[in-house]
Amino acid sequence: MSMSQRFIVALRPLLGAAGSAVAREFRTLVLMLLTGAGIWGFIELADEVAEGQTRAVDTAILLALRNPADPADPIGPRWVEEMFRDFTALGGVSVIVFITLGAAGYLALLRKHRTVLLLAIAVGGGLLINTLLKLGFDRPRPDLVPHGAYVYTASFPSGHAMLATATYLTLGALLARVLPDRRTKFFVLTMAVVLCLLVGFSRVYLGVHWPSDVAAGWMIGAAWALIWWLVARWLQRERIVEEAENGS
């Protein structure tokens, strides 16, 4: 082997380590940009809602999901309505708490005890933020159509959409951090995103939220989940919480 070949072989581990570091920093930058975009989008939408600029679009979308001859009847057969009632329940506080406890138990079995604490703070904080936002905006519920589910809080932002997005994306992100296989990570995150979309859409379909309520819930919920994804990455890098199985 020539001197130049030995030099290249010796540099290869260093180049690989440098490439991994650059990739990690790039992913971190992307997450930060997405977090900022979610917060900025929520602020802009909240401003438009406060000025009443979303009323026309909200009304058009809400009525488009209803039978023109009978606004009390959502479009589609009855089993579709029942299906979306099932989906909407997945964004309820009791279901969120139950699933969070189940995920915490799974992480505890993996001896990821500090990750369990991180999860509890993330989900608990999401619940608190949602409550404060609802109290602050105090937007009335839609009155165009009968509600397909019982509601007792303010409308903006959608609690189900926000809590589902904040919780399921946080769970997906934290679980993905401790799963060794990329395909498994992708599957977990994809299922979390799909679930968030279904919960949010169900709120509009059942007539209990304006579409802008749901969009705002998705935005702030996603931003909150991304913040905790960044926190988890930093804490794992500092070895404050448990590393992912593949060290990513």
Tab-separated table of C-alpha atoms in Angstrom:
chain	number	residue	atom	x	y	z
A	1	MET	CA	0.000	0.000	0.000
A	2	SER	CA	1.374	3.383	-1.002
A	3	MET	CA	1.829	6.314	1.354
A	4	SER	CA	-1.119	8.181	-0.184
A	5	GLN	CA	-3.385	5.154	0.218
A	6	ARG	CA	-2.373	4.801	3.877
A	7	PHE	CA	-3.109	8.486	4.376
A	8	ILE	CA	-6.602	8.134	2.886
A	9	VAL	CA	-7.314	5.064	5.035
A	10	ALA	CA	-6.175	6.933	8.141
A	11	LEU	CA	-8.393	9.920	7.310
A	12	ARG	CA	-11.503	7.866	6.575
A	13	PRO	CA	-12.705	7.546	10.235
A	14	LEU	CA	-12.170	11.283	10.762
A	15	LEU	CA	-14.083	12.160	7.609
A	16	GLY	CA	-16.900	9.817	8.631
A	17	ALA	CA	-17.121	11.404	12.084
A	18	ALA	CA	-17.081	14.914	10.583
A	19	GLY	CA	-19.831	13.950	8.129
A	20	SER	CA	-21.997	12.569	10.932
A	21	ALA	CA	-21.515	15.751	12.963
A	22	VAL	CA	-22.502	17.935	10.000
A	23	ALA	CA	-25.584	15.775	9.375
A	24	ARG	CA	-26.626	16.079	13.033
A	25	GLU	CA	-26.216	19.849	12.993
A	26	PHE	CA	-28.183	20.100	9.755
A	27	ARG	CA	-31.055	18.079	11.235
A	28	THR	CA	-31.005	20.311	14.300
A	29	LEU	CA	-31.149	23.426	12.116
A	30	VAL	CA	-34.101	22.017	10.154
A	31	LEU	CA	-35.976	21.255	13.389
A	32	MET	CA	-35.329	24.777	14.670
A	33	LEU	CA	-36.601	26.302	11.420
A	34	LEU	CA	-39.740	24.150	11.512
A	35	THR	CA	-40.349	25.122	15.141
A	36	GLY	CA	-40.048	28.802	14.294
A	37	ALA	CA	-42.360	28.365	11.300
A	38	GLY	CA	-44.995	26.692	13.468
A	39	ILE	CA	-44.899	29.463	16.084
A	40	TRP	CA	-44.920	32.218	13.451
A	41	GLY	CA	-47.820	30.564	11.615
A	42	PHE	CA	-49.823	30.313	14.834
A	43	ILE	CA	-49.250	33.986	15.663
A	44	GLU	CA	-50.270	35.104	12.182
A	45	LEU	CA	-53.387	32.915	12.192
A	46	ALA	CA	-54.352	34.053	15.689
A	47	ASP	CA	-54.112	37.665	14.524
A	48	GLU	CA	-56.383	36.972	11.544
A	49	VAL	CA	-58.887	35.133	13.744
A	50	ALA	CA	-58.967	38.053	16.178
A	51	GLU	CA	-59.727	40.429	13.293
A	52	GLY	CA	-62.426	38.128	11.885
A	53	GLN	CA	-60.596	37.592	8.594
A	54	THR	CA	-60.987	33.810	8.671
A	55	ARG	CA	-64.761	33.803	9.105
A	56	ALA	CA	-65.623	33.419	5.406
A	57	VAL	CA	-63.205	30.529	4.801
A	58	ASP	CA	-64.161	28.852	8.085
A	59	THR	CA	-67.850	29.051	7.183
A	60	ALA	CA	-67.350	27.733	3.641
A	61	ILE	CA	-65.332	24.702	4.799
A	62	LEU	CA	-67.686	23.892	7.672
A	63	LEU	CA	-70.787	24.004	5.449
A	64	ALA	CA	-69.036	22.017	2.706
A	65	LEU	CA	-68.873	19.100	5.127
A	66	ARG	CA	-72.657	19.186	5.675
A	67	ASN	CA	-75.658	18.049	3.681
A	68	PRO	CA	-76.897	21.202	1.862
A	69	ALA	CA	-80.496	20.177	2.499
A	70	ASP	CA	-79.877	19.535	6.207
A	71	PRO	CA	-76.964	21.291	7.972
A	72	ALA	CA	-77.446	18.996	10.954
A	73	ASP	CA	-76.350	16.031	8.804
A	74	PRO	CA	-72.611	15.636	8.044
A	75	ILE	CA	-71.831	14.414	4.521
A	76	GLY	CA	-71.403	10.661	4.125
A	77	PRO	CA	-73.164	7.641	5.602
A	78	ARG	CA	-73.786	7.262	9.313
A	79	TRP	CA	-70.846	4.898	9.792
A	80	VAL	CA	-68.486	7.677	8.646
A	81	GLU	CA	-69.878	9.958	11.333
A	82	GLU	CA	-69.388	7.247	13.949
A	83	MET	CA	-65.861	6.641	12.678
A	84	PHE	CA	-64.924	10.276	13.176
A	85	ARG	CA	-66.437	10.236	16.665
A	86	ASP	CA	-64.013	7.400	17.408
A	87	PHE	CA	-61.114	9.402	15.989
A	88	THR	CA	-62.055	12.545	17.892
A	89	ALA	CA	-61.958	10.608	21.162
A	90	LEU	CA	-58.245	9.952	20.586
A	91	GLY	CA	-57.617	13.665	21.196
A	92	GLY	CA	-59.478	13.749	24.505
A	93	VAL	CA	-57.572	14.442	27.717
A	94	SER	CA	-58.388	11.083	29.303
A	95	VAL	CA	-57.205	9.144	26.244
A	96	ILE	CA	-54.073	11.325	25.950
A	97	VAL	CA	-53.221	10.666	29.591
A	98	PHE	CA	-53.837	6.928	29.244
A	99	ILE	CA	-51.650	6.592	26.142
A	100	THR	CA	-48.933	8.724	27.738
A	101	LEU	CA	-48.905	6.476	30.781
A	102	GLY	CA	-48.660	3.435	28.526
A	103	ALA	CA	-45.719	4.942	26.631
A	104	ALA	CA	-44.070	5.922	29.906
A	105	GLY	CA	-44.429	2.349	31.123
A	106	TYR	CA	-42.823	1.035	27.929
A	107	LEU	CA	-39.897	3.448	28.290
A	108	ALA	CA	-39.534	2.485	31.945
A	109	LEU	CA	-39.282	-1.180	30.957
A	110	LEU	CA	-36.462	-0.161	28.613
A	111	ARG	CA	-34.826	1.541	31.627
A	112	LYS	CA	-35.178	4.961	30.004
A	113	HIS	CA	-36.227	6.567	33.279
A	114	ARG	CA	-35.029	10.079	32.475
A	115	THR	CA	-36.816	9.909	29.145
A	116	VAL	CA	-39.993	9.102	31.083
A	117	LEU	CA	-39.532	12.313	33.079
A	118	LEU	CA	-38.942	14.256	29.860
A	119	LEU	CA	-42.149	12.827	28.406
A	120	ALA	CA	-44.171	13.756	31.489
A	121	ILE	CA	-42.932	17.356	31.395
A	122	ALA	CA	-43.574	17.674	27.648
A	123	VAL	CA	-47.147	16.340	27.755
A	124	GLY	CA	-48.013	18.131	30.996
A	125	GLY	CA	-46.689	21.387	29.576
A	126	GLY	CA	-48.780	20.913	26.434
A	127	LEU	CA	-51.921	20.525	28.531
A	128	LEU	CA	-51.115	23.692	30.473
A	129	ILE	CA	-50.364	25.771	27.366
A	130	ASN	CA	-53.588	24.671	25.695
A	131	THR	CA	-55.623	25.663	28.746
A	132	LEU	CA	-53.979	29.097	28.910
A	133	LEU	CA	-54.477	29.753	25.189
A	134	LYS	CA	-58.157	28.846	25.353
A	135	LEU	CA	-58.676	31.145	28.318
A	136	GLY	CA	-56.781	33.932	26.593
A	137	PHE	CA	-58.606	33.852	23.235
A	138	ASP	CA	-62.009	32.694	24.534
A	139	ARG	CA	-63.417	32.230	21.012
A	140	PRO	CA	-67.012	30.962	20.825
A	141	ARG	CA	-67.731	27.590	19.239
A	142	PRO	CA	-69.264	27.393	15.732
A	143	ASP	CA	-72.994	28.076	15.761
A	144	LEU	CA	-73.715	27.290	12.097
A	145	VAL	CA	-74.415	23.612	12.596
A	146	PRO	CA	-75.384	21.351	15.502
A	147	HIS	CA	-72.418	19.926	17.367
A	148	GLY	CA	-71.711	16.227	16.867
A	149	ALA	CA	-69.907	15.937	20.210
A	150	TYR	CA	-70.231	17.488	23.656
A	151	VAL	CA	-68.062	20.590	24.179
A	152	TYR	CA	-67.532	22.758	27.254
A	153	THR	CA	-64.446	24.905	26.579
A	154	ALA	CA	-63.565	27.793	24.259
A	155	SER	CA	-62.927	27.145	20.587
A	156	PHE	CA	-59.457	28.581	19.759
A	157	PRO	CA	-57.155	26.767	19.409
A	158	SER	CA	-58.624	23.294	19.076
A	159	GLY	CA	-57.643	21.418	22.207
A	160	HIS	CA	-58.015	18.027	20.571
A	161	ALA	CA	-55.881	19.028	17.584
A	162	MET	CA	-53.215	20.683	19.712
A	163	LEU	CA	-53.028	18.014	22.405
A	164	ALA	CA	-53.048	15.182	19.882
A	165	THR	CA	-50.305	16.838	17.839
A	166	ALA	CA	-48.193	17.844	20.828
A	167	THR	CA	-48.586	14.487	22.547
A	168	TYR	CA	-48.453	12.000	19.693
A	169	LEU	CA	-45.616	13.766	17.886
A	170	THR	CA	-43.705	14.051	21.166
A	171	LEU	CA	-44.327	10.374	21.872
A	172	GLY	CA	-43.339	9.471	18.329
A	173	ALA	CA	-40.171	11.555	18.520
A	174	LEU	CA	-39.110	10.221	21.911
A	175	LEU	CA	-39.888	6.622	20.969
A	176	ALA	CA	-38.059	7.052	17.658
A	177	ARG	CA	-35.010	8.214	19.611
A	178	VAL	CA	-34.815	4.875	21.428
A	179	LEU	CA	-35.653	2.633	18.463
A	180	PRO	CA	-32.648	1.207	16.590
A	181	ASP	CA	-34.170	0.612	13.143
A	182	ARG	CA	-34.802	3.496	10.698
A	183	ARG	CA	-37.858	1.834	9.199
A	184	THR	CA	-39.362	1.455	12.650
A	185	LYS	CA	-38.659	5.121	13.408
A	186	PHE	CA	-40.311	6.178	10.150
A	187	PHE	CA	-43.352	4.000	10.819
A	188	VAL	CA	-43.831	5.379	14.339
A	189	LEU	CA	-43.534	8.997	13.202
A	190	THR	CA	-45.812	8.463	10.202
A	191	MET	CA	-48.531	6.899	12.342
A	192	ALA	CA	-48.249	9.806	14.788
A	193	VAL	CA	-48.713	12.363	11.989
A	194	VAL	CA	-51.678	10.509	10.464
A	195	LEU	CA	-53.351	10.241	13.858
A	196	CYS	CA	-52.938	13.989	14.476
A	197	LEU	CA	-54.501	14.799	11.094
A	198	LEU	CA	-57.461	12.494	11.686
A	199	VAL	CA	-58.174	13.908	15.140
A	200	GLY	CA	-58.056	17.481	13.861
A	201	PHE	CA	-60.249	16.821	10.822
A	202	SER	CA	-62.796	15.013	12.983
A	203	ARG	CA	-63.350	18.182	15.010
A	204	VAL	CA	-64.349	20.145	11.910
A	205	TYR	CA	-66.406	17.261	10.511
A	206	LEU	CA	-68.396	17.052	13.748
A	207	GLY	CA	-68.972	20.816	13.692
A	208	VAL	CA	-67.401	21.524	17.086
A	209	HIS	CA	-64.513	23.645	15.746
A	210	TRP	CA	-63.822	26.175	13.060
A	211	PRO	CA	-61.138	24.982	10.606
A	212	SER	CA	-58.873	27.823	11.755
A	213	ASP	CA	-59.118	26.457	15.320
A	214	VAL	CA	-57.788	23.117	14.122
A	215	ALA	CA	-55.063	24.666	11.950
A	216	ALA	CA	-53.875	26.709	14.928
A	217	GLY	CA	-53.913	23.610	17.127
A	218	TRP	CA	-51.808	21.700	14.620
A	219	MET	CA	-49.296	24.555	14.344
A	220	ILE	CA	-48.711	25.198	18.023
A	221	GLY	CA	-48.887	21.488	18.855
A	222	ALA	CA	-46.262	20.656	16.227
A	223	ALA	CA	-44.039	23.507	17.417
A	224	TRP	CA	-44.284	22.243	20.990
A	225	ALA	CA	-43.415	18.689	19.931
A	226	LEU	CA	-40.446	19.918	17.881
A	227	ILE	CA	-39.161	21.949	20.821
A	228	TRP	CA	-39.099	18.805	22.931
A	229	TRP	CA	-37.522	16.847	20.118
A	230	LEU	CA	-34.685	19.400	20.136
A	231	VAL	CA	-34.483	19.239	23.926
A	232	ALA	CA	-34.278	15.440	23.802
A	233	ARG	CA	-31.471	15.572	21.216
A	234	TRP	CA	-29.485	18.044	23.315
A	235	LEU	CA	-30.022	16.153	26.576
A	236	GLN	CA	-28.955	12.883	24.943
A	237	ARG	CA	-25.885	14.534	23.478
A	238	GLU	CA	-25.005	15.842	26.950
A	239	ARG	CA	-25.767	12.366	28.348
A	240	ILE	CA	-28.351	13.807	30.716
A	241	VAL	CA	-30.998	11.415	29.396
A	242	GLU	CA	-30.488	7.960	27.947
A	243	GLU	CA	-28.948	7.667	24.483
A	244	ALA	CA	-30.874	6.155	21.588
A	245	GLU	CA	-29.986	2.558	20.836
A	246	ASN	CA	-28.182	3.493	17.651
A	247	GLY	CA	-26.630	6.598	19.137
A	248	SER	CA	-28.321	8.916	16.613
